[in-house]
Tab-separated table of C-alpha atoms in Angstrom:
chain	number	residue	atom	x	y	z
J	1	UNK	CA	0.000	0.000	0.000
J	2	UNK	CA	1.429	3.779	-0.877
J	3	UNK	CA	0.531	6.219	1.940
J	4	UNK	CA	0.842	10.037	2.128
J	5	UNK	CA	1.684	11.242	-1.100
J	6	UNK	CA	2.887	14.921	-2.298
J	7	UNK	CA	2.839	16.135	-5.682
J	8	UNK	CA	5.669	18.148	-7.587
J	9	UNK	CA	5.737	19.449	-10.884
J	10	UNK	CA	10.224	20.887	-11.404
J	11	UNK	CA	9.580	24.483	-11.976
J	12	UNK	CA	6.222	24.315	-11.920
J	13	UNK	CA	5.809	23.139	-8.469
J	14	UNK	CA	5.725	26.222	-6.587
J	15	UNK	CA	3.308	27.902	-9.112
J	16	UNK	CA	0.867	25.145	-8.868
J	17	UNK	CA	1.645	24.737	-4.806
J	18	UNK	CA	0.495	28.315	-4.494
J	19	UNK	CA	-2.441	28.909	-7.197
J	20	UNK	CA	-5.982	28.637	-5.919
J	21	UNK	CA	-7.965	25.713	-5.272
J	22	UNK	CA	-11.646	26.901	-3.652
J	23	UNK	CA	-13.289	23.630	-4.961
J	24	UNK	CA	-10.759	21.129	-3.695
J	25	UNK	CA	-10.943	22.530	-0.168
J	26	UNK	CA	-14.656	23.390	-0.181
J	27	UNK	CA	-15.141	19.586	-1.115
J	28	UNK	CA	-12.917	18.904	1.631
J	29	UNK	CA	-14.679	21.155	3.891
J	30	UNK	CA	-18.030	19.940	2.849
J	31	UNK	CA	-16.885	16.523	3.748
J	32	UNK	CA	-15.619	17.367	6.623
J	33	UNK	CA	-18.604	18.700	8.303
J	34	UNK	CA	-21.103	16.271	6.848
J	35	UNK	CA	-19.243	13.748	8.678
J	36	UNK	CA	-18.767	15.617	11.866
J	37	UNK	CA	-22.399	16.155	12.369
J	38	UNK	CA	-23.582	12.936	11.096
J	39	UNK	CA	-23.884	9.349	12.800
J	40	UNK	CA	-20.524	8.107	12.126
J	41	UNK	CA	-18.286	10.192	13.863
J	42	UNK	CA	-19.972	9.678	17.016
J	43	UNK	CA	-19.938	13.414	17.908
J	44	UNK	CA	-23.238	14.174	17.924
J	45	UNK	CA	-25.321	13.422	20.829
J	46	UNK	CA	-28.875	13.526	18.955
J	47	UNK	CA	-28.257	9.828	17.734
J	48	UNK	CA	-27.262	8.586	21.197
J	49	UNK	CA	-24.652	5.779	22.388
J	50	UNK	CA	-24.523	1.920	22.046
J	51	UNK	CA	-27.256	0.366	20.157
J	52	UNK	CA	-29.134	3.406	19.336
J	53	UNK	CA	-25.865	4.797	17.518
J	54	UNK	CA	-25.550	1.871	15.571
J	55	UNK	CA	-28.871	1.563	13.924
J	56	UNK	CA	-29.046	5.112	13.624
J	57	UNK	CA	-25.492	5.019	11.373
J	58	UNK	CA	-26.990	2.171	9.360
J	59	UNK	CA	-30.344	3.814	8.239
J	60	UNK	CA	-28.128	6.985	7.936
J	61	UNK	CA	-25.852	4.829	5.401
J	62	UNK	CA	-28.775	3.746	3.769
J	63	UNK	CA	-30.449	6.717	3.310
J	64	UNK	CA	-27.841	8.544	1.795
J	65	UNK	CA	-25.472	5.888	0.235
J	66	UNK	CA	-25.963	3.850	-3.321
J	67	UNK	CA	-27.443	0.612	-2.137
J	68	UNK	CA	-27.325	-0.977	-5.423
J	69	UNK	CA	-30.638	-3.707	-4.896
J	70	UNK	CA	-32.677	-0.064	-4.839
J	71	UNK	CA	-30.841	1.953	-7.112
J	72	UNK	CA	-32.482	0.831	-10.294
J	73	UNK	CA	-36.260	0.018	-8.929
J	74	UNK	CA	-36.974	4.050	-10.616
J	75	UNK	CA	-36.870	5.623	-7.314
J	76	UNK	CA	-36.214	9.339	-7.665
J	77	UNK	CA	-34.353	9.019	-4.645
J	78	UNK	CA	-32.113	6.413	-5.018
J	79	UNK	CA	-31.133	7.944	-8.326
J	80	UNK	CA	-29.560	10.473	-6.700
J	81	UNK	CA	-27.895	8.320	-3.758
J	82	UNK	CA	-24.289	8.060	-6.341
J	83	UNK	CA	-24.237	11.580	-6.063
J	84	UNK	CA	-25.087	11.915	-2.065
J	85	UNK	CA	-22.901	9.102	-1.281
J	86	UNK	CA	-19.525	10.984	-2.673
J	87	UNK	CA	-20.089	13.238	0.766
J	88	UNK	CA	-20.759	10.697	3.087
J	89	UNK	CA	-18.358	8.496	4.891
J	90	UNK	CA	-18.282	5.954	6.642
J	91	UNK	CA	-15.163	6.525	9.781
J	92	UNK	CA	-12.882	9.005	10.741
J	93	UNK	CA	-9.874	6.849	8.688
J	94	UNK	CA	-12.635	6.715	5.755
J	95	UNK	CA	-12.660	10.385	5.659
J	96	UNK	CA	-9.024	11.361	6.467
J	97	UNK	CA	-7.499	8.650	4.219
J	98	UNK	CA	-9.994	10.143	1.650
J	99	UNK	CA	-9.765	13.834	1.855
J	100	UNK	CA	-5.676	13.541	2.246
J	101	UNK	CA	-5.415	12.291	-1.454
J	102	UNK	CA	-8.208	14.615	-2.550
J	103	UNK	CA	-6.058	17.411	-1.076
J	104	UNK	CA	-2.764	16.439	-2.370
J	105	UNK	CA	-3.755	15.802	-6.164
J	106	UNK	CA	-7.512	17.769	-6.421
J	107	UNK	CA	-5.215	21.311	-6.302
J	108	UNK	CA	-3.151	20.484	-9.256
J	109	UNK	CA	-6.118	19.034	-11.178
J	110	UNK	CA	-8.473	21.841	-10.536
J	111	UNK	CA	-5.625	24.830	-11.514
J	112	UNK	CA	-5.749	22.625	-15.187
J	113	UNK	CA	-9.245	22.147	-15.204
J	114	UNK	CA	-10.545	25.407	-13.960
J	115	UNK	CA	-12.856	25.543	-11.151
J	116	UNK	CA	-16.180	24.974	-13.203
J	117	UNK	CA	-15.307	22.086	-14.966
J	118	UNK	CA	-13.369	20.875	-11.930
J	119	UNK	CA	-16.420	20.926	-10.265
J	120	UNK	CA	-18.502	18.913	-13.165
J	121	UNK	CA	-15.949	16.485	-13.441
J	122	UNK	CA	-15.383	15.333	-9.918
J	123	UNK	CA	-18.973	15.017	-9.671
J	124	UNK	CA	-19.787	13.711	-12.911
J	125	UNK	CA	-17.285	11.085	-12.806
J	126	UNK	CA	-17.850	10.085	-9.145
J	127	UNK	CA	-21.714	9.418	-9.547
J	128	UNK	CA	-20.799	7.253	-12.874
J	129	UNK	CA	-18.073	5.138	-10.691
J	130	UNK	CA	-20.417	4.297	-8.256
J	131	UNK	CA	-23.252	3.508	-10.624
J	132	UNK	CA	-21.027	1.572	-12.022
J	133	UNK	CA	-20.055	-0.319	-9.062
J	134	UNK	CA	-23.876	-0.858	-8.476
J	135	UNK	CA	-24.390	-2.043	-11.761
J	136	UNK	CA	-21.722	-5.265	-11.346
J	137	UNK	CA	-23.749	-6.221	-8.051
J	138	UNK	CA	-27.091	-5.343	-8.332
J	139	UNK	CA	-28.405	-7.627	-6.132
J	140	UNK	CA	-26.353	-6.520	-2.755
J	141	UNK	CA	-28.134	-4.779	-0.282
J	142	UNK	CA	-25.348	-3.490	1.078
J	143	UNK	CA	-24.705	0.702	1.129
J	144	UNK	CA	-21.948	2.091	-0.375
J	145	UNK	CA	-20.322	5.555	0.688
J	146	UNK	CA	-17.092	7.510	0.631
J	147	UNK	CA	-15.771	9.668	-2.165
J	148	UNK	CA	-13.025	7.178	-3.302
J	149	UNK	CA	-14.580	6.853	-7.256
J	150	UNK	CA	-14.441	10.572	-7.725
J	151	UNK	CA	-10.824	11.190	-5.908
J	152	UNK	CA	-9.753	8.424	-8.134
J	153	UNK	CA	-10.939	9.875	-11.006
J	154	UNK	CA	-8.582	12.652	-10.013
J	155	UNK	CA	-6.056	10.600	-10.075
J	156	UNK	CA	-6.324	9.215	-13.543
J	157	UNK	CA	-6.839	12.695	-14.780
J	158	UNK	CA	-3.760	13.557	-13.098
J	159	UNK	CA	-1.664	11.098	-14.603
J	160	UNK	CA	-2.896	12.253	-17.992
J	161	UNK	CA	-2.207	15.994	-17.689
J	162	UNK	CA	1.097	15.741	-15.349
J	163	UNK	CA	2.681	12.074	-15.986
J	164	UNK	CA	6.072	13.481	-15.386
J	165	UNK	CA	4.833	14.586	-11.744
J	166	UNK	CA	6.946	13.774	-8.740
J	167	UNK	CA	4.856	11.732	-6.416
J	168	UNK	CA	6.748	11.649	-2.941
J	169	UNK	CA	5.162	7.900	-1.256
J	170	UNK	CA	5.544	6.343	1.855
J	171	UNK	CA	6.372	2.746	1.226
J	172	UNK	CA	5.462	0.112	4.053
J	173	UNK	CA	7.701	-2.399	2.879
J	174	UNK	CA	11.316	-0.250	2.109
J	175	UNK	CA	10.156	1.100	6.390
J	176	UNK	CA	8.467	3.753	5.343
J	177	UNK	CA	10.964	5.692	3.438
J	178	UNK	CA	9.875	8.728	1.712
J	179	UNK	CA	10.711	8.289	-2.025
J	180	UNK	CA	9.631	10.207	-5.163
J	181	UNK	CA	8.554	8.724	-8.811
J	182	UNK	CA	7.252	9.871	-11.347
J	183	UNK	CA	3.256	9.865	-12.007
J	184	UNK	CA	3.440	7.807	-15.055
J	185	UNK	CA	5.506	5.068	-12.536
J	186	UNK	CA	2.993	5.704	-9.000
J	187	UNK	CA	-0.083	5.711	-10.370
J	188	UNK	CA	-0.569	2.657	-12.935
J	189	UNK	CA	1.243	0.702	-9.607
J	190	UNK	CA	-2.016	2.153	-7.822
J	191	UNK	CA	-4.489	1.106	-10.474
J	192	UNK	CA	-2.995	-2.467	-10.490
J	193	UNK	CA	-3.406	-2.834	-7.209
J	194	UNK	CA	-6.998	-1.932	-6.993
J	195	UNK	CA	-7.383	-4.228	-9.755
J	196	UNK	CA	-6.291	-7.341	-7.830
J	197	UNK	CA	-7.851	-5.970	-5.007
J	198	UNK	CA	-11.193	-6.064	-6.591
J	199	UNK	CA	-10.579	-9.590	-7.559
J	200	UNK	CA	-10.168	-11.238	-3.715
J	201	UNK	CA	-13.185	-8.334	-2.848
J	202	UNK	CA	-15.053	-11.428	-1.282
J	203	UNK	CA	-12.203	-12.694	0.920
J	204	UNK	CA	-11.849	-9.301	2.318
J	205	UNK	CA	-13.297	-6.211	4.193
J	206	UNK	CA	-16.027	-4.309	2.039
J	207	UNK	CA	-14.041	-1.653	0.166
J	208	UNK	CA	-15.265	-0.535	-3.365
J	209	UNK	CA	-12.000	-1.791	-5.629
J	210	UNK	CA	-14.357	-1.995	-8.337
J	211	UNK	CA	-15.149	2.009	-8.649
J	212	UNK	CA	-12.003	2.685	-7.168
J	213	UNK	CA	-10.978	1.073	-10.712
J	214	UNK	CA	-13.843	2.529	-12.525
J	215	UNK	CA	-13.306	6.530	-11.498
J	216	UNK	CA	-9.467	6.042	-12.248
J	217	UNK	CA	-10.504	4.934	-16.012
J	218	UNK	CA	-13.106	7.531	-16.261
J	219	UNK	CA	-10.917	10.654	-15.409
J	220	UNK	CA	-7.833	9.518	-17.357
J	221	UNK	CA	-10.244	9.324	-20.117
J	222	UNK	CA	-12.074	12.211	-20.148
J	223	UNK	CA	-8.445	14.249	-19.561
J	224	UNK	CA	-7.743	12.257	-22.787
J	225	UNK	CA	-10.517	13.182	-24.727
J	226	UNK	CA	-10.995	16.517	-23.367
J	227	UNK	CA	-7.454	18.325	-23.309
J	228	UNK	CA	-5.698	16.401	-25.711
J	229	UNK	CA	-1.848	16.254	-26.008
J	230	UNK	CA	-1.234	19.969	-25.949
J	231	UNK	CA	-1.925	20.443	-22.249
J	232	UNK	CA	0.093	17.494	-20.955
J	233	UNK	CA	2.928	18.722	-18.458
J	234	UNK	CA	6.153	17.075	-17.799
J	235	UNK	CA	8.169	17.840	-14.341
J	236	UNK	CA	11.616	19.847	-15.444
J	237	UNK	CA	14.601	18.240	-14.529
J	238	UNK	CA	15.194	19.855	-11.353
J	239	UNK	CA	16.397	18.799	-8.031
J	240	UNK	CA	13.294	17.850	-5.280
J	241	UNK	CA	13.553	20.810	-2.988
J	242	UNK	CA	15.418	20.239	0.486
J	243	UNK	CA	12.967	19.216	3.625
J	244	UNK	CA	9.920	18.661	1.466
J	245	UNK	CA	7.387	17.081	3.762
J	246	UNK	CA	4.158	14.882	2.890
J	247	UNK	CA	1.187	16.988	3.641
């Protein structure tokens, strides 16, 4: 597994590091503060202790997260529960884990994109990775939450637009040594492992691989199709600058 990762772009870096990101840190915000005064976080005293916590963060779940057995009965409601569900989450290491990579690659992204289509695309591409997740088990009755399909869309559009990126990792198995690699070398590693991930899903805690998978093909596609070759940056060949932390 790759934890805490920081993004560099040579030359570019401390442009990009400093340009504005409103969307990236009001979706972290938003996030944020859904959680904090919802069931899960355990914060609020209107859903009580024990028991009464429990069932009131499972028909919370269920109300607001795709459960894929409902999602294509028509409902008006569940229609929209792809969309809902990208705010919701599920524990404080859900949302942390979550909002850390949507902070260190959504600023980069959304500077490319501009804040508009930024917007539309995180959305857009999140809803569609759940759906699709939904769609290859329509029978579970299981909810699904967390913004994972939309942050890795992110990532896929990323590695489109800035392969030559530095991505600084933390690798469990070289004792947690900070290193840097390129994009183009991080990210595919990522995708691969979601991919056998998804395939032992079943023998395993309940963590959505599949749109994981799904939201990292949808944004590298639609950077594809939507920027073209032109807008592709590559990192300068400049030394990583001295004492640079992971965020």
């Amino acid at each position: 597994m790759i934890r805490n990762w920081s993004v560099t772009v040579g030359r570019a870096s401390r442009a990009v590091r400093e340009a504005s990101a409103p969307v990236t840190y009001g979706l972290i915000a938003l996030c944020c503060l859904i959680f904090l005064i919802g069931p899960a976080s355990g914060l609020n005293p209107a859903y009580g202790t024990g028991d009464l916590l429990l069932a009131a963060q499972r028909a919370y779940f269920h109300r607001w997260g795709v459960v894929p057995a409902e999602l294509f009965e028509g409902s008006t409601r569940a229609a929209l529960t792809p969309a809902t569900a990208l705010f919701v989450h599920g524990s404080w290491v859900h949302l942390l884990g979550n909002m850390l990579f949507l902070y260190v690659f959504g600023v980069m992204t959304e500077e490319r994109m501009g804040r508009v289509q930024f917007t539309l695309f995180y959305v857009g591409c999140g809803y569609l990775a759940l759906l699709g997740y939904a769609a290859a088990g329509a029978g579970s009755e299981q909810s699904l939450v967390g913004a994972s399909g939309a942050i890795s869309a992110v990532l896929g559009a990323l590695l489109y637009l800035f392969p030559g990126a530095r991505v600084t990792s933390l690798l469990p198995f070289l004792f947690f040594l900070p290193l840097r690699f390129p994009a183009w070398l991080v990210l595919p590693f990522w995708a691969a492992l979601q991919w056998l991930a998804a395939g032992r899903a079943g023998q395993g805690p309940g963590v959505a691989y599949l749109a994981h998978l799904l939201g990292f093909g949808l944004g590298f596609c639609f950077a594809w199709a939507r920027f073209g070759r032109t807008t592709r940056v590559k990192s300068a060949r400049t030394p990583a600058p001295e004492g640079e932390n992971q965020p």
